[in-house]
Coordinates of N, CA, C and O in Angstrom, one line a residue:
X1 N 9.8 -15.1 -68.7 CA 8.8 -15.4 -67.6 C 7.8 -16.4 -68.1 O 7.4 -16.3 -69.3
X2 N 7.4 -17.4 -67.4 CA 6.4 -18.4 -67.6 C 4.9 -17.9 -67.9 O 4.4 -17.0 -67.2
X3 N 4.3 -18.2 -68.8 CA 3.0 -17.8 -68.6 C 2.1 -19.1 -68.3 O 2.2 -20.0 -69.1
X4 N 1.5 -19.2 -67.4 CA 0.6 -20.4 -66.5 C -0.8 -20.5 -66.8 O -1.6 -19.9 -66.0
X5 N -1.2 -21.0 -67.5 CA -2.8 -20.5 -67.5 C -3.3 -22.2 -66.2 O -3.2 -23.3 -66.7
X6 N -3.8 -22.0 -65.1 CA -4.2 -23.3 -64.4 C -6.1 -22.9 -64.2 O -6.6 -21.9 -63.7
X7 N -6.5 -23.6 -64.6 CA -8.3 -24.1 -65.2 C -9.0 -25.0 -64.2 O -8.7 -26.2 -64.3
X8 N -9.5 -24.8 -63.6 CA -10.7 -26.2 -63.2 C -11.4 -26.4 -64.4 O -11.6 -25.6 -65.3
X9 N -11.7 -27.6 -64.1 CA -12.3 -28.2 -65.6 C -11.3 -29.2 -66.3 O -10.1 -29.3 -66.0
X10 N -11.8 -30.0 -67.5 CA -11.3 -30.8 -68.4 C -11.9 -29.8 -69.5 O -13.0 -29.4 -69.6
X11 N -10.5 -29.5 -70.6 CA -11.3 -28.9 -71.8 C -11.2 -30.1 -72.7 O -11.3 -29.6 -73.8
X12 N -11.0 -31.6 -72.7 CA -11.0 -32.2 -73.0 C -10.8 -32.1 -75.4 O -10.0 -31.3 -75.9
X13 N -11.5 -32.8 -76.0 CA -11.2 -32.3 -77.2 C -12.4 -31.7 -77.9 O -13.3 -32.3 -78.5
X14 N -12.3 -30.1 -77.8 CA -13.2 -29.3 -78.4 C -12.9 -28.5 -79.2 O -11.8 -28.5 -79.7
X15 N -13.9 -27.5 -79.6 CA -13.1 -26.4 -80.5 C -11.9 -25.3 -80.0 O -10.8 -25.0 -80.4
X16 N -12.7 -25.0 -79.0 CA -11.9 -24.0 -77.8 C -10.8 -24.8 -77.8 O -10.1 -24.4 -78.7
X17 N -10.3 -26.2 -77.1 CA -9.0 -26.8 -77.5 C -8.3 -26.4 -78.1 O -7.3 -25.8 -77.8
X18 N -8.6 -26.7 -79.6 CA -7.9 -26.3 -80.4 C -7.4 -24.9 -80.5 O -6.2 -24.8 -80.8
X19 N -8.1 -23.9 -80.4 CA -7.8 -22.7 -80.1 C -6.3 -22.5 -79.3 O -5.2 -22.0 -79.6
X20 N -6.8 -22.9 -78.2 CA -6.0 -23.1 -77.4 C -4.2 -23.3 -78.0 O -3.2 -22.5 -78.2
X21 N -4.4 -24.4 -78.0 CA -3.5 -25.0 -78.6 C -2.9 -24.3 -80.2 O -1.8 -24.4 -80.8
X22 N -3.8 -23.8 -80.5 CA -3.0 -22.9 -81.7 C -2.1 -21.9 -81.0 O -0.9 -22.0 -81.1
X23 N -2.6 -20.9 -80.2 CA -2.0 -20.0 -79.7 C -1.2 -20.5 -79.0 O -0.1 -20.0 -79.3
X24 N -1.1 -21.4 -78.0 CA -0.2 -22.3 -77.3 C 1.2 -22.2 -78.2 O 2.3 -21.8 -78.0
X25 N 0.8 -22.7 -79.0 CA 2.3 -22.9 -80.2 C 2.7 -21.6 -80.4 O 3.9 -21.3 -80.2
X26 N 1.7 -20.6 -80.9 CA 2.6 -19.3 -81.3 C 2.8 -18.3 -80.2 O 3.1 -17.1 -80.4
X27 N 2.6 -18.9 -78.8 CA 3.4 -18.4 -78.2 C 4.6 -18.3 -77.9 O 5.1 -19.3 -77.5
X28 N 5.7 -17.0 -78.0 CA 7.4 -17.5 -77.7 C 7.9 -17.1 -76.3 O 9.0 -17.3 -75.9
X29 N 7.1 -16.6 -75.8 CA 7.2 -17.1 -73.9 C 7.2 -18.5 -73.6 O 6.6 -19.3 -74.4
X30 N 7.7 -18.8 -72.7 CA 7.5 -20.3 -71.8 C 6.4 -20.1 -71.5 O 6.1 -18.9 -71.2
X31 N 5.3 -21.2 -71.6 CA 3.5 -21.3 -72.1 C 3.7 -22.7 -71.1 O 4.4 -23.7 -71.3
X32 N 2.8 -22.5 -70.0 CA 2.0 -24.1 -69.8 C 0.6 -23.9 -68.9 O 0.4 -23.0 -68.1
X33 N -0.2 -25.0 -69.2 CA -1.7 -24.9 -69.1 C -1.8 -26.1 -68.4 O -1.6 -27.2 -68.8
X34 N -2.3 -25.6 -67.2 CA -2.7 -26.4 -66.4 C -4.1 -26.9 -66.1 O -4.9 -26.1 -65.9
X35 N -4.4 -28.3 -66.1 CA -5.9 -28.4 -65.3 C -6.2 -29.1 -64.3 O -5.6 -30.2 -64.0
X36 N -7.2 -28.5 -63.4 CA -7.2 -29.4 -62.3 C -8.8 -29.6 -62.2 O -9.6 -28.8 -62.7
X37 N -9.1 -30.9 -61.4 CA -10.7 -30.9 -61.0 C -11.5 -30.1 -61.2 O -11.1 -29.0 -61.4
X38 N -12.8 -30.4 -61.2 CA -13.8 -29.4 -60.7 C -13.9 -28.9 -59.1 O -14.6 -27.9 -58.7
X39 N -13.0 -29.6 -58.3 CA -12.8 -29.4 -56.5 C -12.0 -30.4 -56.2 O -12.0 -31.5 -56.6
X40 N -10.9 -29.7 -55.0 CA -9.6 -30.5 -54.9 C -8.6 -30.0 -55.6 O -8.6 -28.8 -55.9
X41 N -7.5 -31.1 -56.1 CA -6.5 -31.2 -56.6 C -5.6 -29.6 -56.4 O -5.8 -28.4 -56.3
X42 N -4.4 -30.4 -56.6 CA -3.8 -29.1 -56.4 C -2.6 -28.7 -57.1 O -1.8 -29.5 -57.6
X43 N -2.5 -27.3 -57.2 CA -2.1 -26.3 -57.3 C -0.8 -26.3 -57.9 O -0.2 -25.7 -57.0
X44 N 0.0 -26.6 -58.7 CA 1.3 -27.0 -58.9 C 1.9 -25.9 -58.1 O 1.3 -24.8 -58.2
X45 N 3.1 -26.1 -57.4 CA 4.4 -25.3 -56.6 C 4.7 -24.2 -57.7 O 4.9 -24.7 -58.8
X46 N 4.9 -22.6 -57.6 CA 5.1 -21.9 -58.3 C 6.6 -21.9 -58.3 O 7.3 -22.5 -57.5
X47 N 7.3 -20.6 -60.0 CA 8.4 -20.4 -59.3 C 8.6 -18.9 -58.9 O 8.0 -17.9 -59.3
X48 N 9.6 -19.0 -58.1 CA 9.7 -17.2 -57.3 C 10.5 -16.6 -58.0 O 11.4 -17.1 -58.6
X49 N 10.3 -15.4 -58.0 CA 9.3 -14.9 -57.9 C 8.0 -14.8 -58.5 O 8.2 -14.7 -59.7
X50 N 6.3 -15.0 -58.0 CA 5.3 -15.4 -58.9 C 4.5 -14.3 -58.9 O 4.4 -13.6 -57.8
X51 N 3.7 -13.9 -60.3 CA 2.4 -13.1 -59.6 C 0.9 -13.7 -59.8 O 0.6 -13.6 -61.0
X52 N 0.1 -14.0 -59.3 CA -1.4 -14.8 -59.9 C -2.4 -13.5 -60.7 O -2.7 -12.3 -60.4
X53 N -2.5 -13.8 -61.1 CA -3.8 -13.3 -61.8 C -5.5 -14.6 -61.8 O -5.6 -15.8 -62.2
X54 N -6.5 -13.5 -61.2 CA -7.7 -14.7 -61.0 C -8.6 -13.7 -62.6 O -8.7 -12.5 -62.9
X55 N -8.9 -14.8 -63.2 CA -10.2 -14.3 -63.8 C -11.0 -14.2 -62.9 O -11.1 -15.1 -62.0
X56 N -11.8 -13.1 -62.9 CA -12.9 -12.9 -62.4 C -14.0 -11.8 -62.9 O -13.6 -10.8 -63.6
X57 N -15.5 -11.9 -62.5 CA -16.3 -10.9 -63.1 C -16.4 -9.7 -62.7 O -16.9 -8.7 -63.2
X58 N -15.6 -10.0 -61.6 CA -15.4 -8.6 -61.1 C -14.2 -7.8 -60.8 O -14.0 -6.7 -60.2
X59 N -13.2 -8.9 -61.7 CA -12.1 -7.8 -61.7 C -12.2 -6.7 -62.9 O -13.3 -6.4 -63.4
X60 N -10.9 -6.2 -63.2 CA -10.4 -5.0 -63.9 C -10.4 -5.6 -65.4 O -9.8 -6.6 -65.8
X61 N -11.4 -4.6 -66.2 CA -10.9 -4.9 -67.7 C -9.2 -4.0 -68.3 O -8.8 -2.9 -68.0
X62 N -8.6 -4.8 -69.0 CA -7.8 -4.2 -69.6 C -7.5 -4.1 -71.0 O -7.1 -5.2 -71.3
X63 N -7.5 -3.5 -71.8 CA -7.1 -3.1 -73.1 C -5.4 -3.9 -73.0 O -4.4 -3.8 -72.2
X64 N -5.6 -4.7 -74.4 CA -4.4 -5.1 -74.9 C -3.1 -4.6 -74.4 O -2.2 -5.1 -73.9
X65 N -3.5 -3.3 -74.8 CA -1.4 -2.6 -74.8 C -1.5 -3.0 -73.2 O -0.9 -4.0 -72.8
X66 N -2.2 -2.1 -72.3 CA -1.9 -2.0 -71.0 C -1.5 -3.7 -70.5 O -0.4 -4.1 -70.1
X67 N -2.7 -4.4 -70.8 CA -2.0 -5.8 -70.3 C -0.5 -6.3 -70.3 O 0.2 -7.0 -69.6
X68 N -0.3 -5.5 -72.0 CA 1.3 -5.9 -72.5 C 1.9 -5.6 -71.5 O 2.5 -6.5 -70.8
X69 N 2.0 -3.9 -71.1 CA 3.0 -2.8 -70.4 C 3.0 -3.7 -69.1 O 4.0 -3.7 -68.4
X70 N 1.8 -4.4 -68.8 CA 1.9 -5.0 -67.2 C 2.8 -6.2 -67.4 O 3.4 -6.7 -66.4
X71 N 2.9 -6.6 -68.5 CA 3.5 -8.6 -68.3 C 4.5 -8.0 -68.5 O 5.3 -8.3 -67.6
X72 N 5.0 -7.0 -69.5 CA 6.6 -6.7 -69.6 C 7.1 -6.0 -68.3 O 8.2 -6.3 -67.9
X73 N 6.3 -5.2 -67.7 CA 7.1 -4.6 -66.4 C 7.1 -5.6 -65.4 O 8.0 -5.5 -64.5
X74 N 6.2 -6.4 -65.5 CA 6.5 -8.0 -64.3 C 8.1 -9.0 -65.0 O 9.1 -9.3 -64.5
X75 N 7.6 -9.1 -66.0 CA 8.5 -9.4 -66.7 C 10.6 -9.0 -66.5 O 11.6 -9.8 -66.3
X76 N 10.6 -7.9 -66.6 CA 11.3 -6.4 -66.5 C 12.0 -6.7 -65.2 O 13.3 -6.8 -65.1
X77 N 10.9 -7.0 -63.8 CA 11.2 -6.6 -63.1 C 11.9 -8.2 -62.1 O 12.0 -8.2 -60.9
X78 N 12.2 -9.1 -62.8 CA 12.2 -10.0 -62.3 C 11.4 -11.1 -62.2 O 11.8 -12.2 -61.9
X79 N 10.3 -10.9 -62.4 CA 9.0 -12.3 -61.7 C 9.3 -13.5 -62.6 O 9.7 -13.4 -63.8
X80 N 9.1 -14.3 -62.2 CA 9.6 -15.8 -62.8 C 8.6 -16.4 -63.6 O 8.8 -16.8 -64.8
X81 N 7.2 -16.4 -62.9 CA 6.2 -16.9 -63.6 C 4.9 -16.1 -62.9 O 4.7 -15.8 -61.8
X82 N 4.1 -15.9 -64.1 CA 2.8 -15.6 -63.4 C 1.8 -16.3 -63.9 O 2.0 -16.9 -65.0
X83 N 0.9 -16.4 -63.3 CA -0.3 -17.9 -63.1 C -1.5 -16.9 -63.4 O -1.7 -15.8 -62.9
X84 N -2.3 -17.4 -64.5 CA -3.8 -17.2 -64.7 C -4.5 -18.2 -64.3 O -4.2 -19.2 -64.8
X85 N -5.4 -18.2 -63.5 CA -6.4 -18.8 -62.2 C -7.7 -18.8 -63.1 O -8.5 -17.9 -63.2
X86 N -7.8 -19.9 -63.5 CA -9.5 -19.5 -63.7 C -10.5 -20.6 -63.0 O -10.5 -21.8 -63.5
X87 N -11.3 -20.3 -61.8 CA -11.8 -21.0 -61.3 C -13.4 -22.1 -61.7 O -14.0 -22.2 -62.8
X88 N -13.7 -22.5 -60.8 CA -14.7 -23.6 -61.1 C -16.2 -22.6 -61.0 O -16.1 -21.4 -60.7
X89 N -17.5 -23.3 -61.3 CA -18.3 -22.5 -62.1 C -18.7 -21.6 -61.0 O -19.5 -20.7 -61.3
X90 N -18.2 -21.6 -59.5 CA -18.8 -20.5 -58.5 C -17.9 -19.5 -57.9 O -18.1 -18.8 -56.9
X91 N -16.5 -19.6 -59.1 CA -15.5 -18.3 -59.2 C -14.7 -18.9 -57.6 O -14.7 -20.1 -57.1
X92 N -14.1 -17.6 -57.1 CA -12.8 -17.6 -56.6 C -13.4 -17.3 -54.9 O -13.9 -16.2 -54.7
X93 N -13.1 -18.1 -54.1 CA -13.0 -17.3 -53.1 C -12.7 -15.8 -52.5 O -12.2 -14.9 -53.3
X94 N -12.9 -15.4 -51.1 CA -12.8 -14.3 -51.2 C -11.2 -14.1 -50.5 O -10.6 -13.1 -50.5
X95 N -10.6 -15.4 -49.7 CA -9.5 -15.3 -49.6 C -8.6 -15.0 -50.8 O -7.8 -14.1 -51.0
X96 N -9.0 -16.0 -51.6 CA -8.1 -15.9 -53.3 C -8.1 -14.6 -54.0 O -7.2 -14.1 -54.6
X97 N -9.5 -14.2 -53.6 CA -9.2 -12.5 -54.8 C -8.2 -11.8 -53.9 O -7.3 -11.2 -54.4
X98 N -8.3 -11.8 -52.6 CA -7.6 -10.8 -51.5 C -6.2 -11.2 -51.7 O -5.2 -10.4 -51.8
X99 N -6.3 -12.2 -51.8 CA -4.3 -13.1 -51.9 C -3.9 -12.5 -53.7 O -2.7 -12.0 -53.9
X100 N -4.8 -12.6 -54.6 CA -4.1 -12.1 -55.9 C -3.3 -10.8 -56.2 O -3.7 -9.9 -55.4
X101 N -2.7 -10.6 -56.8 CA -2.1 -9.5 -57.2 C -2.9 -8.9 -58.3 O -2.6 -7.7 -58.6
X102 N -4.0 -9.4 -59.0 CA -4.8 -8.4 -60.3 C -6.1 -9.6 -60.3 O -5.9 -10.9 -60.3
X103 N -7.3 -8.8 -60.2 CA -8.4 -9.4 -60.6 C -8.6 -9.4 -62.1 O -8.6 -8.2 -62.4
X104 N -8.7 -9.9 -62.9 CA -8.9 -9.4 -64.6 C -10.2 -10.0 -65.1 O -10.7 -11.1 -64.9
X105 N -10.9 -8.8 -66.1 CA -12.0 -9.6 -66.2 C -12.4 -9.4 -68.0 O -12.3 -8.2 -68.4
X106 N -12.8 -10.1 -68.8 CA -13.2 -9.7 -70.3 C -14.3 -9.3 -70.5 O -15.2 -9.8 -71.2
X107 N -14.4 -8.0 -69.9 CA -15.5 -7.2 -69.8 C -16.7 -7.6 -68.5 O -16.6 -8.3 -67.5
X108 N -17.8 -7.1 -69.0 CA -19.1 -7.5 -68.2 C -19.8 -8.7 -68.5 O -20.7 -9.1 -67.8
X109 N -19.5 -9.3 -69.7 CA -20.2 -10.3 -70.2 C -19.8 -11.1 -69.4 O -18.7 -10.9 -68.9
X110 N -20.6 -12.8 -68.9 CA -20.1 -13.6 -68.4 C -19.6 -14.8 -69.7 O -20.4 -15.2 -70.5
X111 N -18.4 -15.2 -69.6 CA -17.5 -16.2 -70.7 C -18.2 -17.4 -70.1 O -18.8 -17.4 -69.0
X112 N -18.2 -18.5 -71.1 CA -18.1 -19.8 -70.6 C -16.2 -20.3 -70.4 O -15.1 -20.0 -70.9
X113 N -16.6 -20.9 -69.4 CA -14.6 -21.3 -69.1 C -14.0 -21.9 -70.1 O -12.8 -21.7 -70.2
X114 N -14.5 -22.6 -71.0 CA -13.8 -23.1 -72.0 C -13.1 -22.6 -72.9 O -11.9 -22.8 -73.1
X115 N -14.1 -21.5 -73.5 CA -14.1 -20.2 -74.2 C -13.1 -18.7 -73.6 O -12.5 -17.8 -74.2
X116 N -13.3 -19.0 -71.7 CA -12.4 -17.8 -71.2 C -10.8 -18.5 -71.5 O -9.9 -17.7 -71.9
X117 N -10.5 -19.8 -71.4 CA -9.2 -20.3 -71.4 C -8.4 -19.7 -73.2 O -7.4 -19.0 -73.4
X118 N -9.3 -20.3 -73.8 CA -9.0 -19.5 -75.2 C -8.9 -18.2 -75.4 O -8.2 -17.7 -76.3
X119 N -9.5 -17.3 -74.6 CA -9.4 -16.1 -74.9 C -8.5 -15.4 -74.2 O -8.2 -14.2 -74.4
X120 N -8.0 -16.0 -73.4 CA -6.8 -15.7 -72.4 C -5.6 -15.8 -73.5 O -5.0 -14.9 -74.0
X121 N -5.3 -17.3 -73.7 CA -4.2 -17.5 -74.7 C -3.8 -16.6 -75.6 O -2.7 -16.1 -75.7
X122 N -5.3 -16.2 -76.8 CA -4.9 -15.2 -77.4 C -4.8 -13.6 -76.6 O -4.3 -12.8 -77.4
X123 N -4.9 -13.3 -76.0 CA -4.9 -11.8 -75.1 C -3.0 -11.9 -74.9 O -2.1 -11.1 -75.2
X124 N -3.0 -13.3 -74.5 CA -1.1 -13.7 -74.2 C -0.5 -13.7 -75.8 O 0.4 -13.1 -76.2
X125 N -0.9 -14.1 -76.0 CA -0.2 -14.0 -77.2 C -0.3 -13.1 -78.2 O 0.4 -13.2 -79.2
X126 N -1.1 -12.0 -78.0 CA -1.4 -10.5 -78.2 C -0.4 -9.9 -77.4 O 0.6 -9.6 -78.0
X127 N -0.5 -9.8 -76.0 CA 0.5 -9.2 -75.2 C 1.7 -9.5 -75.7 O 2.2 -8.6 -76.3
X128 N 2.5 -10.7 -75.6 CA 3.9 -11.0 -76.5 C 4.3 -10.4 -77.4 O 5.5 -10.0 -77.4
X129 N 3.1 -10.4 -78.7 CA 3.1 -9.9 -80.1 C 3.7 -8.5 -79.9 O 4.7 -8.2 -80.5
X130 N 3.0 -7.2 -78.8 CA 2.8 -6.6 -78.9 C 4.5 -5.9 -78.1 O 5.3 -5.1 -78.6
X131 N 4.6 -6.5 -77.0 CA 6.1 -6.2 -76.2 C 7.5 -6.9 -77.4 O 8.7 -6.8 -77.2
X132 N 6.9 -7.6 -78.4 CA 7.9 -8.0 -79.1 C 8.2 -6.8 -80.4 O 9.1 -6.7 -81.2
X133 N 7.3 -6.2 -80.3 CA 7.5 -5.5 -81.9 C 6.3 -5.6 -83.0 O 5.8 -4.6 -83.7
X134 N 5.8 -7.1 -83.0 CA 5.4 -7.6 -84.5 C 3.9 -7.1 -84.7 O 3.2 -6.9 -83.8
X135 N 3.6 -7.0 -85.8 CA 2.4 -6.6 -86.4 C 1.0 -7.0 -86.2 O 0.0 -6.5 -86.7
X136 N 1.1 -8.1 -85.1 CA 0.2 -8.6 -84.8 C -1.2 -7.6 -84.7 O -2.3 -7.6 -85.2
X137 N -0.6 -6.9 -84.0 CA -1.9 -6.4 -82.5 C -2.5 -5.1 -83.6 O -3.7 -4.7 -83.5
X138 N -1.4 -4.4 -84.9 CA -1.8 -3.6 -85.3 C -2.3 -1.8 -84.7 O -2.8 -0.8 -85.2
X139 N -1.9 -2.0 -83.6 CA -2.0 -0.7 -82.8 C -1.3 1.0 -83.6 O -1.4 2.0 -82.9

């Protein structure tokens, strides 16, 4: 299954970047990161079966394993790719939360986006670690 992370914003070259891009590499899922504008641009064509996931503040926190148990049973069940959504700085419409399949959120704190992009990757690459076996996650 694809994992999608698509961003408004340029994370252009920062620390977060690099983060990024570390975990990017030790991911062994199909990994790609998308960015688009701050408004406009669009949406690259998914493949089917897809599921979106929006960051948001007001979605659902999840604990590591559970996230796992979710990507492997999407995973499991066929889905092709699922898309992490992280929107521009006044979040997600209310059509888009209604259209998602999971609101997700890293707690109550508010992230900066640069910083949520990284913290996604590693969460994914936690989740992998974790549906794979390896010692990562230490559970």
């Amino acid at each position: 299954m694809l994992l999608h992370i698509i961003a408004r914003g340029k994370i252009a070259r920062s620390p977060e970047a690099e983060l990024l891009a570390r975990y990017e590499k030790r991911i062994t899922w199909p990994f790609r990161h998308t960015e688009l504008p701050e408004t406009g641009g669009r949406i690259p064509d998914a493949l089917t079966p897809c599921r979106t996931v929006l960051l948001d503040e007001r979605g659902k926190a999840m604990g590591s394993e559970d996230f796992a148990a979710l990507l492997g049973r999407w995973r499991d069940d066929g889905i092709r790719e699922t898309r992490f959504v992280l929107g521009a700085a006044d979040g997600h419409s209310q059509q888009e939360r209604a259209e998602a399949d999971l609101l997700l959120a890293f707690g109550k704190a508010t992230w900066p986006h640069l910083l949520a992009r990284a913290m996604l990757a590693e969460q994914l690459f936690r989740a992998t670690s974790i549906l794979a076996g390896h010692p990562y996650h230490r559970a």
